[in-house]
mmCIF file of C-alpha atoms in Angstrom:
data_model
loop_
_atom_site.group_PDB
_atom_site.id
_atom_site.type_symbol
_atom_site.label_atom_id
_atom_site.label_comp_id
_atom_site.label_asym_id
_atom_site.label_seq_id
_atom_site.Cartn_x
_atom_site.Cartn_y
_atom_site.Cartn_z
ATOM 1 C CA UNK A 13 -14.842 16.609 17.806
ATOM 2 C CA UNK A 14 -16.370 13.280 18.765
ATOM 3 C CA UNK A 15 -16.139 10.659 16.020
ATOM 4 C CA UNK A 16 -18.961 8.161 15.830
ATOM 5 C CA UNK A 17 -19.120 7.309 12.122
ATOM 6 C CA UNK A 18 -16.168 6.844 9.775
ATOM 7 C CA UNK A 19 -16.654 7.138 6.031
ATOM 8 C CA UNK A 20 -14.493 4.875 3.863
ATOM 9 C CA UNK A 21 -14.057 5.499 0.156
ATOM 10 C CA UNK A 22 -13.564 2.149 -1.554
ATOM 11 C CA UNK A 23 -15.209 -1.175 -0.816
ATOM 12 C CA UNK A 24 -12.458 -3.739 -1.404
ATOM 13 C CA UNK A 25 -10.695 -5.976 1.079
ATOM 14 C CA UNK A 26 -8.780 -3.126 2.712
ATOM 15 C CA UNK A 27 -12.010 -1.230 3.312
ATOM 16 C CA UNK A 28 -13.487 -4.444 4.696
ATOM 17 C CA UNK A 29 -10.642 -4.888 7.178
ATOM 18 C CA UNK A 30 -10.836 -1.233 8.212
ATOM 19 C CA UNK A 31 -14.563 -1.591 8.846
ATOM 20 C CA UNK A 32 -13.967 -4.677 11.001
ATOM 21 C CA UNK A 33 -11.319 -2.820 13.024
ATOM 22 C CA UNK A 34 -13.634 0.177 13.406
ATOM 23 C CA UNK A 35 -16.465 -2.001 14.719
ATOM 24 C CA UNK A 36 -14.185 -3.433 17.402
ATOM 25 C CA UNK A 37 -13.659 0.111 18.667
ATOM 26 C CA UNK A 38 -17.393 0.887 18.583
ATOM 27 C CA UNK A 39 -17.343 3.070 15.468
ATOM 28 C CA UNK A 40 -19.913 2.848 12.698
ATOM 29 C CA UNK A 41 -18.762 2.835 9.074
ATOM 30 C CA UNK A 42 -20.297 3.942 5.808
ATOM 31 C CA UNK A 43 -18.763 2.849 2.493
ATOM 32 C CA UNK A 44 -18.757 4.811 -0.765
ATOM 33 C CA UNK A 45 -18.349 2.258 -3.548
ATOM 34 C CA UNK A 46 -20.057 1.787 -6.950
ATOM 35 C CA UNK A 47 -20.109 -2.026 -6.651
ATOM 36 C CA UNK A 48 -23.181 -2.951 -4.627
ATOM 37 C CA UNK A 49 -21.949 -6.358 -3.421
ATOM 38 C CA UNK A 50 -18.434 -5.224 -2.486
ATOM 39 C CA UNK A 51 -16.469 -6.992 0.288
ATOM 40 C CA UNK A 52 -16.549 -3.999 2.656
ATOM 41 C CA UNK A 53 -20.336 -3.635 2.491
ATOM 42 C CA UNK A 54 -20.705 -7.109 4.018
ATOM 43 C CA UNK A 55 -19.353 -5.827 7.350
ATOM 44 C CA UNK A 56 -20.054 -2.071 7.303
ATOM 45 C CA UNK A 57 -23.125 -0.285 8.676
ATOM 46 C CA UNK A 58 -24.098 1.191 5.339
ATOM 47 C CA UNK A 59 -23.089 1.819 1.749
ATOM 48 C CA UNK A 60 -23.562 4.625 -0.732
ATOM 49 C CA UNK A 61 -23.642 2.979 -4.153
ATOM 50 C CA UNK A 62 -22.172 5.615 -6.447
ATOM 51 C CA UNK A 63 -19.025 6.664 -8.277
ATOM 52 C CA UNK A 64 -16.181 7.944 -6.119
ATOM 53 C CA UNK A 65 -16.487 11.442 -7.595
ATOM 54 C CA UNK A 66 -20.289 11.686 -7.686
ATOM 55 C CA UNK A 67 -21.092 15.132 -6.144
ATOM 56 C CA UNK A 68 -24.364 14.032 -4.541
ATOM 57 C CA UNK A 69 -22.751 10.911 -3.096
ATOM 58 C CA UNK A 70 -19.844 12.909 -1.696
ATOM 59 C CA UNK A 71 -22.258 15.363 -0.094
ATOM 60 C CA UNK A 72 -24.178 12.454 1.453
ATOM 61 C CA UNK A 73 -20.958 10.880 2.739
ATOM 62 C CA UNK A 74 -19.860 14.180 4.290
ATOM 63 C CA UNK A 75 -23.237 14.508 5.948
ATOM 64 C CA UNK A 76 -23.289 10.999 7.412
ATOM 65 C CA UNK A 77 -19.629 10.649 8.478
ATOM 66 C CA UNK A 78 -17.660 12.532 11.119
ATOM 67 C CA UNK A 79 -14.363 11.776 9.353
ATOM 68 C CA UNK A 80 -13.527 10.225 5.990
ATOM 69 C CA UNK A 81 -10.655 7.968 4.959
ATOM 70 C CA UNK A 82 -9.977 5.765 1.925
ATOM 71 C CA UNK A 83 -8.705 2.292 1.145
ATOM 72 C CA UNK A 84 -6.918 2.868 -2.164
ATOM 73 C CA UNK A 85 -4.723 5.573 -3.624
ATOM 74 C CA UNK A 86 -6.599 6.185 -6.882
ATOM 75 C CA UNK A 87 -9.457 8.074 -5.256
ATOM 76 C CA UNK A 88 -9.947 11.219 -7.383
ATOM 77 C CA UNK A 89 -8.010 14.042 -5.729
ATOM 78 C CA UNK A 90 -10.875 16.390 -6.574
ATOM 79 C CA UNK A 91 -13.223 14.189 -4.525
ATOM 80 C CA UNK A 92 -10.949 14.303 -1.477
ATOM 81 C CA UNK A 93 -10.542 18.067 -1.847
ATOM 82 C CA UNK A 94 -14.304 18.536 -2.079
ATOM 83 C CA UNK A 95 -14.866 16.457 1.056
ATOM 84 C CA UNK A 96 -12.160 18.353 2.950
ATOM 85 C CA UNK A 97 -14.247 21.509 2.709
ATOM 86 C CA UNK A 98 -16.918 20.026 4.980
ATOM 87 C CA UNK A 99 -15.454 17.055 6.872
ATOM 88 C CA UNK A 100 -11.953 15.998 7.991
ATOM 89 C CA UNK A 101 -10.259 13.674 5.466
ATOM 90 C CA UNK A 102 -7.330 11.510 6.574
ATOM 91 C CA UNK A 103 -4.841 11.018 5.019
ATOM 92 C CA UNK A 104 -4.982 14.446 3.308
ATOM 93 C CA UNK A 105 -5.668 14.964 -0.390
ATOM 94 C CA UNK A 106 -2.024 15.977 -0.782
ATOM 95 C CA UNK A 107 -0.974 12.378 -0.091
ATOM 96 C CA UNK A 108 -3.209 11.165 -2.922
ATOM 97 C CA UNK A 109 -1.809 13.788 -5.268
ATOM 98 C CA UNK A 110 1.766 12.668 -4.563
ATOM 99 C CA UNK A 111 1.101 8.920 -4.712
ATOM 100 C CA UNK A 112 -1.008 8.906 -7.875
ATOM 101 C CA UNK A 113 1.788 10.043 -10.178
ATOM 102 C CA UNK A 114 5.068 8.130 -10.091
ATOM 103 C CA UNK A 115 7.032 11.149 -11.313
ATOM 104 C CA UNK A 116 5.541 13.415 -8.638
ATOM 105 C CA UNK A 117 6.143 10.694 -6.069
ATOM 106 C CA UNK A 118 9.834 10.288 -6.947
ATOM 107 C CA UNK A 119 10.415 14.034 -6.896
ATOM 108 C CA UNK A 120 8.630 14.390 -3.567
ATOM 109 C CA UNK A 121 10.658 11.592 -1.984
ATOM 110 C CA UNK A 122 13.888 13.143 -3.233
ATOM 111 C CA UNK A 123 12.740 16.481 -1.814
ATOM 112 C CA UNK A 124 12.418 14.775 1.583
ATOM 113 C CA UNK A 125 16.017 13.574 1.316
ATOM 114 C CA UNK A 126 14.941 10.009 0.480
ATOM 115 C CA UNK A 127 16.888 8.322 -2.301
ATOM 116 C CA UNK A 128 15.100 6.640 -5.220
ATOM 117 C CA UNK A 129 16.163 4.993 -8.456
ATOM 118 C CA UNK A 130 17.219 7.430 -11.164
ATOM 119 C CA UNK A 131 14.336 8.381 -13.435
ATOM 120 C CA UNK A 132 13.286 10.304 -16.509
ATOM 121 C CA UNK A 133 9.883 11.627 -17.516
ATOM 122 C CA UNK A 134 8.797 10.059 -20.804
ATOM 123 C CA UNK A 135 6.166 11.899 -22.833
ATOM 124 C CA UNK A 136 7.034 10.606 -26.302
ATOM 125 C CA UNK A 137 8.885 7.844 -28.106
ATOM 126 C CA UNK A 138 11.802 10.246 -28.568
ATOM 127 C CA UNK A 139 11.908 10.865 -24.816
ATOM 128 C CA UNK A 140 12.037 7.122 -24.225
ATOM 129 C CA UNK A 141 14.885 6.523 -26.636
ATOM 130 C CA UNK A 142 16.897 9.380 -25.140
ATOM 131 C CA UNK A 143 16.287 8.150 -21.588
ATOM 132 C CA UNK A 144 17.319 4.597 -22.494
ATOM 133 C CA UNK A 145 20.601 5.882 -23.881
ATOM 134 C CA UNK A 146 21.253 7.604 -20.541
ATOM 135 C CA UNK A 147 20.522 4.350 -18.671
ATOM 136 C CA UNK A 148 22.637 2.165 -20.954
ATOM 137 C CA UNK A 149 19.661 0.652 -22.731
ATOM 138 C CA UNK A 150 18.140 -0.794 -19.566
ATOM 139 C CA UNK A 151 15.299 0.287 -17.329
ATOM 140 C CA UNK A 152 11.709 -0.162 -16.269
ATOM 141 C CA UNK A 153 9.134 1.826 -18.202
ATOM 142 C CA UNK A 154 5.927 2.493 -16.264
ATOM 143 C CA UNK A 155 2.755 4.455 -16.671
ATOM 144 C CA UNK A 156 2.908 7.422 -14.319
ATOM 145 C CA UNK A 157 -0.652 6.910 -13.135
ATOM 146 C CA UNK A 158 -2.982 4.011 -12.269
ATOM 147 C CA UNK A 159 -0.543 1.080 -12.630
ATOM 148 C CA UNK A 160 -0.475 -1.530 -9.859
ATOM 149 C CA UNK A 161 0.475 -5.180 -9.249
ATOM 150 C CA UNK A 162 2.871 -5.135 -12.211
ATOM 151 C CA UNK A 163 0.352 -3.694 -14.692
ATOM 152 C CA UNK A 164 1.278 -0.876 -17.047
ATOM 153 C CA UNK A 165 4.980 -1.745 -17.276
ATOM 154 C CA UNK A 166 7.636 -2.710 -19.820
ATOM 155 C CA UNK A 167 11.090 -3.904 -18.776
ATOM 156 C CA UNK A 168 14.177 -3.310 -20.929
ATOM 157 C CA UNK A 169 16.727 -5.860 -19.772
ATOM 158 C CA UNK A 170 19.491 -5.463 -22.355
ATOM 159 C CA UNK A 171 20.949 -2.640 -24.480
ATOM 160 C CA UNK A 172 20.070 -4.535 -27.655
ATOM 161 C CA UNK A 173 16.347 -4.614 -26.955
ATOM 162 C CA UNK A 174 14.443 -2.384 -29.372
ATOM 163 C CA UNK A 175 12.169 0.234 -27.806
ATOM 164 C CA UNK A 176 10.234 0.690 -31.070
ATOM 165 C CA UNK A 177 6.541 1.219 -30.395
ATOM 166 C CA UNK A 178 6.926 0.953 -26.629
ATOM 167 C CA UNK A 179 5.470 4.384 -25.914
ATOM 168 C CA UNK A 180 2.294 3.734 -27.902
ATOM 169 C CA UNK A 181 2.029 0.173 -26.542
ATOM 170 C CA UNK A 182 1.546 1.582 -23.035
ATOM 171 C CA UNK A 183 -1.255 3.813 -24.247
ATOM 172 C CA UNK A 184 0.579 6.949 -25.329
ATOM 173 C CA UNK A 185 0.113 8.333 -21.804
ATOM 174 C CA UNK A 186 2.696 10.062 -19.586
ATOM 175 C CA UNK A 187 5.336 7.514 -18.576
ATOM 176 C CA UNK A 188 8.410 7.295 -16.393
ATOM 177 C CA UNK A 189 11.581 5.322 -17.061
ATOM 178 C CA UNK A 190 13.331 4.149 -13.919
ATOM 179 C CA UNK A 191 16.888 2.860 -13.854
ATOM 180 C CA UNK A 192 17.578 -0.706 -12.794
ATOM 181 C CA UNK A 193 18.470 -1.094 -9.116
ATOM 182 C CA UNK A 194 20.795 -4.045 -8.298
ATOM 183 C CA UNK A 195 19.010 -4.852 -5.049
ATOM 184 C CA UNK A 196 19.392 -7.921 -2.872
ATOM 185 C CA UNK A 197 15.871 -7.957 -1.450
ATOM 186 C CA UNK A 198 12.740 -5.898 -1.073
ATOM 187 C CA UNK A 199 11.365 -4.662 2.235
ATOM 188 C CA UNK A 200 8.533 -2.450 3.318
ATOM 189 C CA UNK A 201 7.643 -0.556 6.443
ATOM 190 C CA UNK A 202 4.213 0.237 7.795
ATOM 191 C CA UNK A 203 4.107 3.503 9.728
ATOM 192 C CA UNK A 204 1.391 5.544 11.409
ATOM 193 C CA UNK A 205 1.123 9.207 12.360
ATOM 194 C CA UNK A 206 -1.470 10.771 14.628
ATOM 195 C CA UNK A 207 -2.812 14.298 14.426
ATOM 196 C CA UNK A 208 -0.430 15.421 17.193
ATOM 197 C CA UNK A 209 2.577 14.302 15.137
ATOM 198 C CA UNK A 210 3.315 11.054 16.991
ATOM 199 C CA UNK A 211 4.870 8.478 14.634
ATOM 200 C CA UNK A 212 5.005 4.728 15.241
ATOM 201 C CA UNK A 213 6.548 2.170 12.891
ATOM 202 C CA UNK A 214 6.099 -1.575 12.676
ATOM 203 C CA UNK A 215 9.106 -3.795 12.043
ATOM 204 C CA UNK A 216 10.151 -3.906 8.356
ATOM 205 C CA UNK A 217 8.885 -6.913 6.405
ATOM 206 C CA UNK A 218 10.835 -8.750 3.718
ATOM 207 C CA UNK A 219 8.684 -9.179 0.622
ATOM 208 C CA UNK A 220 8.668 -11.602 -2.291
ATOM 209 C CA UNK A 221 6.613 -10.842 -5.392
ATOM 210 C CA UNK A 222 5.352 -13.190 -8.106
ATOM 211 C CA UNK A 223 4.151 -11.811 -11.434
ATOM 212 C CA UNK A 224 4.225 -8.326 -9.970
ATOM 213 C CA UNK A 225 1.915 -9.252 -7.059
ATOM 214 C CA UNK A 226 3.014 -9.597 -3.441
ATOM 215 C CA UNK A 227 3.356 -13.281 -2.547
ATOM 216 C CA UNK A 228 4.843 -13.327 0.951
ATOM 217 C CA UNK A 229 5.907 -10.944 3.697
ATOM 218 C CA UNK A 230 8.328 -12.387 6.247
ATOM 219 C CA UNK A 231 9.282 -11.119 9.687
ATOM 220 C CA UNK A 232 12.002 -10.555 10.657
ATOM 221 C CA UNK A 233 13.505 -9.168 7.462
ATOM 222 C CA UNK A 234 17.112 -10.042 6.776
ATOM 223 C CA UNK A 235 18.441 -6.526 7.263
ATOM 224 C CA UNK A 236 20.654 -4.828 9.809
ATOM 225 C CA UNK A 237 19.457 -2.665 12.670
ATOM 226 C CA UNK A 238 21.002 0.322 10.867
ATOM 227 C CA UNK A 239 19.006 -0.396 7.707
ATOM 228 C CA UNK A 240 15.802 -0.772 9.715
ATOM 229 C CA UNK A 241 16.529 2.527 11.441
ATOM 230 C CA UNK A 242 16.915 4.240 8.062
ATOM 231 C CA UNK A 243 13.549 2.847 6.950
ATOM 232 C CA UNK A 244 11.868 4.216 10.060
ATOM 233 C CA UNK A 245 13.535 7.602 9.681
ATOM 234 C CA UNK A 246 12.504 7.798 6.018
ATOM 235 C CA UNK A 247 8.911 7.043 6.910
ATOM 236 C CA UNK A 248 8.965 9.736 9.579
ATOM 237 C CA UNK A 249 10.305 12.331 7.146
ATOM 238 C CA UNK A 250 7.655 11.469 4.582
ATOM 239 C CA UNK A 251 4.768 11.538 7.044
ATOM 240 C CA UNK A 252 5.832 14.908 8.435
ATOM 241 C CA UNK A 253 6.238 16.432 4.973
ATOM 242 C CA UNK A 254 2.733 15.333 3.997
ATOM 243 C CA UNK A 255 1.092 16.454 7.238
ATOM 244 C CA UNK A 256 -0.163 12.899 7.306
ATOM 245 C CA UNK A 257 -2.696 11.283 9.634
ATOM 246 C CA UNK A 258 -3.183 7.514 9.357
ATOM 247 C CA UNK A 259 -1.193 4.499 8.219
ATOM 248 C CA UNK A 260 1.141 4.463 5.219
ATOM 249 C CA UNK A 261 3.066 1.722 3.427
ATOM 250 C CA UNK A 262 6.544 2.451 2.092
ATOM 251 C CA UNK A 263 8.498 0.006 -0.096
ATOM 252 C CA UNK A 264 12.287 -0.130 -0.452
ATOM 253 C CA UNK A 265 14.994 -1.953 -2.364
ATOM 254 C CA UNK A 266 17.855 -3.111 -0.132
ATOM 255 C CA UNK A 267 21.323 -2.858 -1.670
ATOM 256 C CA UNK A 268 24.276 -5.128 -0.905
ATOM 257 C CA UNK A 269 25.756 -2.567 1.500
ATOM 258 C CA UNK A 270 22.431 -2.185 3.345
ATOM 259 C CA UNK A 271 21.545 1.132 1.726
ATOM 260 C CA UNK A 272 17.869 1.677 0.982
ATOM 261 C CA UNK A 273 16.387 2.896 -2.284
ATOM 262 C CA UNK A 274 12.745 3.920 -1.939
ATOM 263 C CA UNK A 275 10.513 2.270 -4.520
ATOM 264 C CA UNK A 276 6.998 3.553 -3.887
ATOM 265 C CA UNK A 277 4.528 4.663 -1.260
ATOM 266 C CA UNK A 278 0.902 3.784 -0.607
ATOM 267 C CA UNK A 279 -1.132 6.298 1.430
ATOM 268 C CA UNK A 280 -3.266 3.633 3.095
ATOM 269 C CA UNK A 281 -3.049 0.353 4.948
ATOM 270 C CA UNK A 282 -0.874 -1.983 2.910
ATOM 271 C CA UNK A 283 -0.840 -5.620 1.801
ATOM 272 C CA UNK A 284 2.634 -6.119 3.285
ATOM 273 C CA UNK A 285 1.256 -5.122 6.682
ATOM 274 C CA UNK A 286 -1.457 -7.774 6.916
ATOM 275 C CA UNK A 287 0.804 -9.828 9.196
ATOM 276 C CA UNK A 288 0.241 -7.259 11.964
ATOM 277 C CA UNK A 289 -3.220 -8.665 12.747
ATOM 278 C CA UNK A 290 -1.623 -11.966 13.837
ATOM 279 C CA UNK A 291 1.803 -10.931 15.178
ATOM 280 C CA UNK A 292 0.941 -7.648 16.944
ATOM 281 C CA UNK A 293 -1.683 -6.736 19.538
ATOM 282 C CA UNK A 294 -2.681 -3.675 17.491
ATOM 283 C CA UNK A 295 -2.942 -4.333 13.742
ATOM 284 C CA UNK A 296 -2.292 -1.786 11.009
ATOM 285 C CA UNK A 297 -6.071 -1.598 10.499
ATOM 286 C CA UNK A 298 -6.818 -0.701 14.107
ATOM 287 C CA UNK A 299 -3.865 1.701 14.071
ATOM 288 C CA UNK A 300 -5.334 3.509 11.077
ATOM 289 C CA UNK A 301 -8.760 3.746 12.700
ATOM 290 C CA UNK A 302 -7.201 5.062 15.905
ATOM 291 C CA UNK A 303 -5.282 7.721 13.974
ATOM 292 C CA UNK A 304 -8.138 9.009 11.817
ATOM 293 C CA UNK A 305 -10.587 8.981 14.750
ATOM 294 C CA UNK A 306 -8.249 11.004 16.963
ATOM 295 C CA UNK A 307 -7.457 8.236 19.431
ATOM 296 C CA UNK A 308 -4.037 7.512 20.906
ATOM 297 C CA UNK A 309 -1.921 5.208 18.722
ATOM 298 C CA UNK A 310 -1.489 1.641 19.927
ATOM 299 C CA UNK A 311 1.702 -0.333 20.357
ATOM 300 C CA UNK A 312 3.444 -1.422 17.151
ATOM 301 C CA UNK A 313 5.422 -4.132 18.982
ATOM 302 C CA UNK A 314 5.675 -7.482 17.186
ATOM 303 C CA UNK A 315 5.466 -10.443 19.546
ATOM 304 C CA UNK A 316 6.099 -13.237 17.005
ATOM 305 C CA UNK A 317 8.062 -14.086 13.913
ATOM 306 C CA UNK A 318 5.718 -14.844 11.030
ATOM 307 C CA UNK A 319 5.111 -15.272 7.315
ATOM 308 C CA UNK A 320 2.103 -13.739 5.592
ATOM 309 C CA UNK A 321 1.084 -15.413 2.314
ATOM 310 C CA UNK A 322 -1.414 -13.955 -0.129
ATOM 311 C CA UNK A 323 -4.106 -16.274 -1.481
ATOM 312 C CA UNK A 324 -4.320 -15.308 -5.141
ATOM 313 C CA UNK A 325 -6.764 -16.812 -7.624
ATOM 314 C CA UNK A 326 -7.040 -20.562 -7.169
ATOM 315 C CA UNK A 327 -4.926 -20.393 -3.996
ATOM 316 C CA UNK A 328 -8.329 -20.110 -2.337
ATOM 317 C CA UNK A 329 -8.624 -23.881 -2.829
ATOM 318 C CA UNK A 330 -5.831 -24.322 -0.269
ATOM 319 C CA UNK A 331 -7.904 -22.841 2.562
ATOM 320 C CA UNK A 332 -8.917 -26.206 4.097
ATOM 321 C CA UNK A 333 -5.240 -27.177 4.366
ATOM 322 C CA UNK A 334 -4.358 -23.842 5.958
ATOM 323 C CA UNK A 335 -7.228 -24.178 8.423
ATOM 324 C CA UNK A 336 -5.849 -27.531 9.537
ATOM 325 C CA UNK A 337 -2.512 -25.987 10.562
ATOM 326 C CA UNK A 338 -1.694 -24.698 14.010
ATOM 327 C CA UNK A 339 -0.679 -21.081 14.606
ATOM 328 C CA UNK A 340 -2.199 -19.856 11.325
ATOM 329 C CA UNK A 341 -4.617 -16.948 10.995
ATOM 330 C CA UNK A 342 -6.801 -17.259 7.885
ATOM 331 C CA UNK A 343 -8.475 -14.104 6.569
ATOM 332 C CA UNK A 344 -10.786 -14.308 3.542
ATOM 333 C CA UNK A 345 -12.137 -11.296 1.702
ATOM 334 C CA UNK A 346 -15.735 -12.236 0.904
ATOM 335 C CA UNK A 347 -15.163 -12.420 -2.837
ATOM 336 C CA UNK A 348 -17.371 -14.959 -4.597
ATOM 337 C CA UNK A 349 -15.447 -15.264 -7.855
ATOM 338 C CA UNK A 350 -11.849 -16.456 -8.132
ATOM 339 C CA UNK A 351 -9.835 -15.071 -11.049
ATOM 340 C CA UNK A 352 -6.134 -15.281 -11.944
ATOM 341 C CA UNK A 353 -4.278 -12.493 -10.144
ATOM 342 C CA UNK A 354 -7.200 -11.671 -7.860
ATOM 343 C CA UNK A 355 -6.459 -11.430 -4.137
ATOM 344 C CA UNK A 356 -8.945 -13.712 -2.391
ATOM 345 C CA UNK A 357 -7.501 -13.632 1.110
ATOM 346 C CA UNK A 358 -4.312 -14.114 3.078
ATOM 347 C CA UNK A 359 -2.901 -16.313 5.793
ATOM 348 C CA UNK A 360 -0.344 -15.479 8.476
ATOM 349 C CA UNK A 361 1.621 -18.315 10.027
ATOM 350 C CA UNK A 362 3.308 -17.621 13.348
ATOM 351 C CA UNK A 363 6.827 -19.042 13.578
ATOM 352 C CA UNK A 364 7.427 -18.679 17.311
ATOM 353 C CA UNK A 365 8.337 -15.816 19.655
ATOM 354 C CA UNK A 366 10.041 -12.781 18.192
ATOM 355 C CA UNK A 367 13.743 -13.479 17.665
ATOM 356 C CA UNK A 368 14.895 -9.999 16.622
ATOM 357 C CA UNK A 369 13.661 -6.787 15.125
ATOM 358 C CA UNK A 370 15.248 -7.503 11.773
ATOM 359 C CA UNK A 371 17.276 -10.707 11.715
#
């Protein structure tokens, strides 16, 4: 099948960057997004303004696109399944189903032989209290679905902290309690898989979060070669188990002995991989387009050390200063309104030639 037009569900900054990468490879893009003035529509060839699960809109998207992908993991699984009946969808609906529920995700990772934090399903206040006893009164309580950037969470830091009302405070929805992990740092790996099963991984990035939102990603990460190898192997196992095509982001906690504990996955291009557009010849965005369009994957080699910094909220005011620096790539997302916690863009500062794969 010859791919000429790629459909993208979601019109945020990730969809925008995918559309830019697609245009460089001579593909047309059509966006399905209910917000008419979304960032992706500014650079795409067309937009269907409708809800992600609107049957008529999905039928139109399937008719206008040769292949469909998505920029965020909360696309309705039913929408992806409906599209799959008439047009290829990459990554598959199965990846959405696994990633949208933290309990399903943890169980799936464990089934792939990938270690996670201990966890308990929490469907009532009684479940929560019982789970906290098992974890010594400590843990991170999260909504199983729809939480992101630190939202939908409650942290229990000491055995004496009362859990009273915590279940209802998070909406009385299905929750998961995860045990604390005494990690030294957080890393993530961006990996890609083509339809023929070829897997390529970028170097792991070391991540720092502020208020639950990614602040910086630094390359090389301060991990051993053995730890980096484990991250790559874990990504390969996951991609194979999902029958995945495209780019995925996988986050880990790094323990003192170098062991990795998987935190979460994102079946899409990932914020912690934005550095690839400055420090690699083939970015994660181009890699994803190559994969879903059936092209050969590009090199994942990193030529430079770097630090990617998110511009969040009023950080956008720092753009003139960033533009004045040498060896800095500035990427803004086309958003007209700055709000606290809103990602407005990112910058990647090159720190010189690559010194090592990990550090």
